[in-house]
Amino acid sequence: MTIEQANQRFELLDKRIAESNRRTSGEKINFNSDLSRVDLIDRAEKYLHWGRLRSQTLDTGNGLFADACWNMCLDIYICGLKDERVTVSAIAHSSGIPMTTAMRYINVMVDQNLIDKKPNPADNRMIFVSVSPDCMKKIEKLLASAPF
């Protein structure tokens, strides 16, 4: 390959990238706000399954393709839609990351008002988590724009 041919390929690649950026930045996202609770659960479970499948398929043990905070948040959201109470330890265990890391992420999400923590009135050692109302709206907006 000559330098001229390489330059032509780079120019073509630059054009493709520029076209892609124009399409995605100016694209209007349509939201389907008429989703039922069942539809929201279905979409959330698909997102969660796809994310875990992506991580299992591409991850070589370094966690580059893991999305622990999103997965924990989505898991908590799904439990809430199913009227299931979920504990901090259950979410931390299901995240598939070390417990200390999961607990740190949960505390950061609490600090950022994404999830709420409440003690179990029957057992103060147990803490329940739920997504905050604001986070719920944001997740539902994302789910409403899901391509499936």
PDB file of C-alpha atoms in Angstrom:
ATOM      1  CA  MET A   1       0.000   0.000   0.000  1.00  0.00           C
ATOM      2  CA  THR A   2       1.313   3.423  -0.901  1.00  0.00           C
ATOM      3  CA  ILE A   3       1.211   6.494   1.288  1.00  0.00           C
ATOM      4  CA  GLU A   4      -1.337   8.014  -1.086  1.00  0.00           C
ATOM      5  CA  GLN A   5      -3.619   4.964  -0.747  1.00  0.00           C
ATOM      6  CA  ALA A   6      -3.287   5.062   3.032  1.00  0.00           C
ATOM      7  CA  ASN A   7      -4.162   8.772   3.055  1.00  0.00           C
ATOM      8  CA  GLN A   8      -7.221   8.073   0.895  1.00  0.00           C
ATOM      9  CA  ARG A   9      -8.372   5.397   3.352  1.00  0.00           C
ATOM     10  CA  PHE A  10      -7.890   7.772   6.287  1.00  0.00           C
ATOM     11  CA  GLU A  11      -9.887  10.478   4.489  1.00  0.00           C
ATOM     12  CA  LEU A  12     -12.674   7.988   3.791  1.00  0.00           C
ATOM     13  CA  LEU A  13     -12.646   6.888   7.429  1.00  0.00           C
ATOM     14  CA  ASP A  14     -12.754  10.537   8.592  1.00  0.00           C
ATOM     15  CA  LYS A  15     -15.801  11.146   6.366  1.00  0.00           C
ATOM     16  CA  ARG A  16     -17.587   8.083   7.759  1.00  0.00           C
ATOM     17  CA  ILE A  17     -16.905   9.156  11.334  1.00  0.00           C
ATOM     18  CA  ALA A  18     -18.107  12.700  10.620  1.00  0.00           C
ATOM     19  CA  GLU A  19     -21.309  11.372   8.993  1.00  0.00           C
ATOM     20  CA  SER A  20     -21.927   9.046  11.914  1.00  0.00           C
ATOM     21  CA  ASN A  21     -21.467  11.904  14.415  1.00  0.00           C
ATOM     22  CA  ARG A  22     -23.896  14.116  12.495  1.00  0.00           C
ATOM     23  CA  ARG A  23     -26.524  11.375  12.424  1.00  0.00           C
ATOM     24  CA  THR A  24     -26.318  10.496  16.105  1.00  0.00           C
ATOM     25  CA  SER A  25     -26.013  14.011  17.507  1.00  0.00           C
ATOM     26  CA  GLY A  26     -28.939  15.409  15.509  1.00  0.00           C
ATOM     27  CA  GLU A  27     -31.098  12.341  15.810  1.00  0.00           C
ATOM     28  CA  LYS A  28     -34.305  12.763  17.778  1.00  0.00           C
ATOM     29  CA  ILE A  29     -34.964   9.911  20.164  1.00  0.00           C
ATOM     30  CA  ASN A  30     -38.563   8.762  20.314  1.00  0.00           C
ATOM     31  CA  PHE A  31     -39.903   7.710  23.684  1.00  0.00           C
ATOM     32  CA  ASN A  32     -42.828   5.365  24.088  1.00  0.00           C
ATOM     33  CA  SER A  33     -44.319   6.657  27.318  1.00  0.00           C
ATOM     34  CA  ASP A  34     -47.300   4.279  27.149  1.00  0.00           C
ATOM     35  CA  LEU A  35     -45.433   1.233  28.378  1.00  0.00           C
ATOM     36  CA  SER A  36     -47.170  -0.975  30.903  1.00  0.00           C
ATOM     37  CA  ARG A  37     -45.482  -2.290  34.019  1.00  0.00           C
ATOM     38  CA  VAL A  38     -45.126  -5.682  32.297  1.00  0.00           C
ATOM     39  CA  ASP A  39     -43.456  -4.028  29.275  1.00  0.00           C
ATOM     40  CA  LEU A  40     -41.073  -2.112  31.531  1.00  0.00           C
ATOM     41  CA  ILE A  41     -40.121  -5.286  33.397  1.00  0.00           C
ATOM     42  CA  ASP A  42     -39.604  -7.112  30.095  1.00  0.00           C
ATOM     43  CA  ARG A  43     -37.390  -4.373  28.681  1.00  0.00           C
ATOM     44  CA  ALA A  44     -35.417  -3.999  31.905  1.00  0.00           C
ATOM     45  CA  GLU A  45     -34.819  -7.743  32.101  1.00  0.00           C
ATOM     46  CA  LYS A  46     -33.675  -7.771  28.465  1.00  0.00           C
ATOM     47  CA  TYR A  47     -31.254  -4.913  29.154  1.00  0.00           C
ATOM     48  CA  LEU A  48     -29.929  -6.701  32.226  1.00  0.00           C
ATOM     49  CA  HIS A  49     -29.598 -10.027  30.419  1.00  0.00           C
ATOM     50  CA  TRP A  50     -27.913  -8.421  27.413  1.00  0.00           C
ATOM     51  CA  GLY A  51     -25.469  -6.521  29.627  1.00  0.00           C
ATOM     52  CA  ARG A  52     -24.506  -9.644  31.531  1.00  0.00           C
ATOM     53  CA  LEU A  53     -24.184 -11.623  28.300  1.00  0.00           C
ATOM     54  CA  ARG A  54     -21.986  -8.868  26.835  1.00  0.00           C
ATOM     55  CA  SER A  55     -19.801  -8.906  29.911  1.00  0.00           C
ATOM     56  CA  GLN A  56     -19.509 -12.704  29.986  1.00  0.00           C
ATOM     57  CA  THR A  57     -18.731 -12.856  26.275  1.00  0.00           C
ATOM     58  CA  LEU A  58     -16.183 -10.061  26.022  1.00  0.00           C
ATOM     59  CA  ASP A  59     -14.676  -9.828  29.481  1.00  0.00           C
ATOM     60  CA  THR A  60     -11.343 -11.572  29.908  1.00  0.00           C
ATOM     61  CA  GLY A  61     -11.288 -11.220  33.674  1.00  0.00           C
ATOM     62  CA  ASN A  62     -10.382  -7.543  33.887  1.00  0.00           C
ATOM     63  CA  GLY A  63     -13.928  -6.156  34.214  1.00  0.00           C
ATOM     64  CA  LEU A  64     -13.670  -3.846  31.207  1.00  0.00           C
ATOM     65  CA  PHE A  65     -17.089  -4.836  29.899  1.00  0.00           C
ATOM     66  CA  ALA A  66     -18.864  -5.041  33.245  1.00  0.00           C
ATOM     67  CA  ASP A  67     -21.410  -2.384  34.054  1.00  0.00           C
ATOM     68  CA  ALA A  68     -21.908  -3.086  37.738  1.00  0.00           C
ATOM     69  CA  CYS A  69     -23.643   0.140  38.808  1.00  0.00           C
ATOM     70  CA  TRP A  70     -26.110   0.048  35.929  1.00  0.00           C
ATOM     71  CA  ASN A  71     -26.802  -3.650  36.500  1.00  0.00           C
ATOM     72  CA  MET A  72     -27.360  -3.155  40.232  1.00  0.00           C
ATOM     73  CA  CYS A  73     -29.610  -0.159  39.607  1.00  0.00           C
ATOM     74  CA  LEU A  74     -31.595  -2.053  36.978  1.00  0.00           C
ATOM     75  CA  ASP A  75     -31.871  -5.095  39.235  1.00  0.00           C
ATOM     76  CA  ILE A  76     -33.218  -2.901  42.055  1.00  0.00           C
ATOM     77  CA  TYR A  77     -35.624  -1.239  39.596  1.00  0.00           C
ATOM     78  CA  ILE A  78     -36.955  -4.627  38.401  1.00  0.00           C
ATOM     79  CA  CYS A  79     -37.468  -5.810  41.978  1.00  0.00           C
ATOM     80  CA  GLY A  80     -39.384  -2.619  42.731  1.00  0.00           C
ATOM     81  CA  LEU A  81     -41.682  -3.119  39.738  1.00  0.00           C
ATOM     82  CA  LYS A  82     -42.335  -6.666  40.913  1.00  0.00           C
ATOM     83  CA  ASP A  83     -43.109  -5.373  44.421  1.00  0.00           C
ATOM     84  CA  GLU A  84     -40.171  -7.352  45.782  1.00  0.00           C
ATOM     85  CA  ARG A  85     -38.052  -5.828  48.528  1.00  0.00           C
ATOM     86  CA  VAL A  86     -34.345  -6.233  47.983  1.00  0.00           C
ATOM     87  CA  THR A  87     -31.523  -5.927  50.483  1.00  0.00           C
ATOM     88  CA  VAL A  88     -28.170  -4.250  50.044  1.00  0.00           C
ATOM     89  CA  SER A  89     -26.388  -7.574  50.534  1.00  0.00           C
ATOM     90  CA  ALA A  90     -28.585  -9.382  47.971  1.00  0.00           C
ATOM     91  CA  ILE A  91     -27.854  -6.726  45.334  1.00  0.00           C
ATOM     92  CA  ALA A  92     -24.177  -6.738  46.184  1.00  0.00           C
ATOM     93  CA  HIS A  93     -24.023 -10.539  45.837  1.00  0.00           C
ATOM     94  CA  SER A  94     -25.969 -10.581  42.562  1.00  0.00           C
ATOM     95  CA  SER A  95     -23.719  -7.922  41.014  1.00  0.00           C
ATOM     96  CA  GLY A  96     -20.914 -10.407  40.506  1.00  0.00           C
ATOM     97  CA  ILE A  97     -18.270  -7.992  41.764  1.00  0.00           C
ATOM     98  CA  PRO A  98     -16.416  -8.072  45.088  1.00  0.00           C
ATOM     99  CA  MET A  99     -18.680  -7.238  48.027  1.00  0.00           C
ATOM    100  CA  THR A 100     -16.599  -4.236  49.144  1.00  0.00           C
ATOM    101  CA  THR A 101     -16.720  -2.749  45.624  1.00  0.00           C
ATOM    102  CA  ALA A 102     -20.469  -3.335  45.367  1.00  0.00           C
ATOM    103  CA  MET A 103     -21.037  -1.698  48.752  1.00  0.00           C
ATOM    104  CA  ARG A 104     -18.932   1.293  47.721  1.00  0.00           C
ATOM    105  CA  TYR A 105     -20.921   1.643  44.463  1.00  0.00           C
ATOM    106  CA  ILE A 106     -24.212   1.376  46.362  1.00  0.00           C
ATOM    107  CA  ASN A 107     -23.120   4.139  48.738  1.00  0.00           C
ATOM    108  CA  VAL A 108     -22.099   6.353  45.809  1.00  0.00           C
ATOM    109  CA  MET A 109     -25.488   5.758  44.157  1.00  0.00           C
ATOM    110  CA  VAL A 110     -27.189   6.687  47.458  1.00  0.00           C
ATOM    111  CA  ASP A 111     -25.071   9.864  47.684  1.00  0.00           C
ATOM    112  CA  GLN A 112     -26.113  10.753  44.127  1.00  0.00           C
ATOM    113  CA  ASN A 113     -29.793  10.156  44.955  1.00  0.00           C
ATOM    114  CA  LEU A 114     -30.108   7.287  42.496  1.00  0.00           C
ATOM    115  CA  ILE A 115     -31.144   4.749  45.106  1.00  0.00           C
ATOM    116  CA  ASP A 116     -32.595   4.948  48.601  1.00  0.00           C
ATOM    117  CA  LYS A 117     -31.639   2.830  51.605  1.00  0.00           C
ATOM    118  CA  LYS A 118     -34.104   2.076  54.397  1.00  0.00           C
ATOM    119  CA  PRO A 119     -33.647  -0.178  57.438  1.00  0.00           C
ATOM    120  CA  ASN A 120     -35.834  -3.223  57.801  1.00  0.00           C
ATOM    121  CA  PRO A 121     -38.149  -2.426  60.726  1.00  0.00           C
ATOM    122  CA  ALA A 122     -38.141  -6.094  61.758  1.00  0.00           C
ATOM    123  CA  ASP A 123     -34.330  -6.410  61.681  1.00  0.00           C
ATOM    124  CA  ASN A 124     -32.166  -3.293  61.825  1.00  0.00           C
ATOM    125  CA  ARG A 125     -29.162  -5.246  60.568  1.00  0.00           C
ATOM    126  CA  MET A 126     -30.891  -5.603  57.190  1.00  0.00           C
ATOM    127  CA  ILE A 127     -31.084  -2.621  54.816  1.00  0.00           C
ATOM    128  CA  PHE A 128     -33.539  -2.439  51.919  1.00  0.00           C
ATOM    129  CA  VAL A 129     -32.709  -0.539  48.732  1.00  0.00           C
ATOM    130  CA  SER A 130     -34.966   0.933  46.081  1.00  0.00           C
ATOM    131  CA  VAL A 131     -34.464   3.278  43.167  1.00  0.00           C
ATOM    132  CA  SER A 132     -35.285   6.892  43.886  1.00  0.00           C
ATOM    133  CA  PRO A 133     -38.326   8.411  42.148  1.00  0.00           C
ATOM    134  CA  ASP A 134     -36.028  10.572  39.996  1.00  0.00           C
ATOM    135  CA  CYS A 135     -33.901   7.590  38.996  1.00  0.00           C
ATOM    136  CA  MET A 136     -37.049   5.602  38.222  1.00  0.00           C
ATOM    137  CA  LYS A 137     -38.159   8.284  35.747  1.00  0.00           C
ATOM    138  CA  LYS A 138     -34.740   8.282  34.108  1.00  0.00           C
ATOM    139  CA  ILE A 139     -34.644   4.495  33.805  1.00  0.00           C
ATOM    140  CA  GLU A 140     -38.146   4.455  32.351  1.00  0.00           C
ATOM    141  CA  LYS A 141     -37.138   7.076  29.806  1.00  0.00           C
ATOM    142  CA  LEU A 142     -34.188   4.893  28.798  1.00  0.00           C
ATOM    143  CA  LEU A 143     -36.356   1.785  28.633  1.00  0.00           C
ATOM    144  CA  ALA A 144     -38.958   3.605  26.568  1.00  0.00           C
ATOM    145  CA  SER A 145     -36.309   4.406  23.971  1.00  0.00           C
ATOM    146  CA  ALA A 146     -34.910   0.857  23.906  1.00  0.00           C
ATOM    147  CA  PRO A 147     -34.625  -0.601  20.412  1.00  0.00           C
ATOM    148  CA  PHE A 148     -36.420  -3.820  21.364  1.00  0.00           C
TER     149      PHE A 148
END
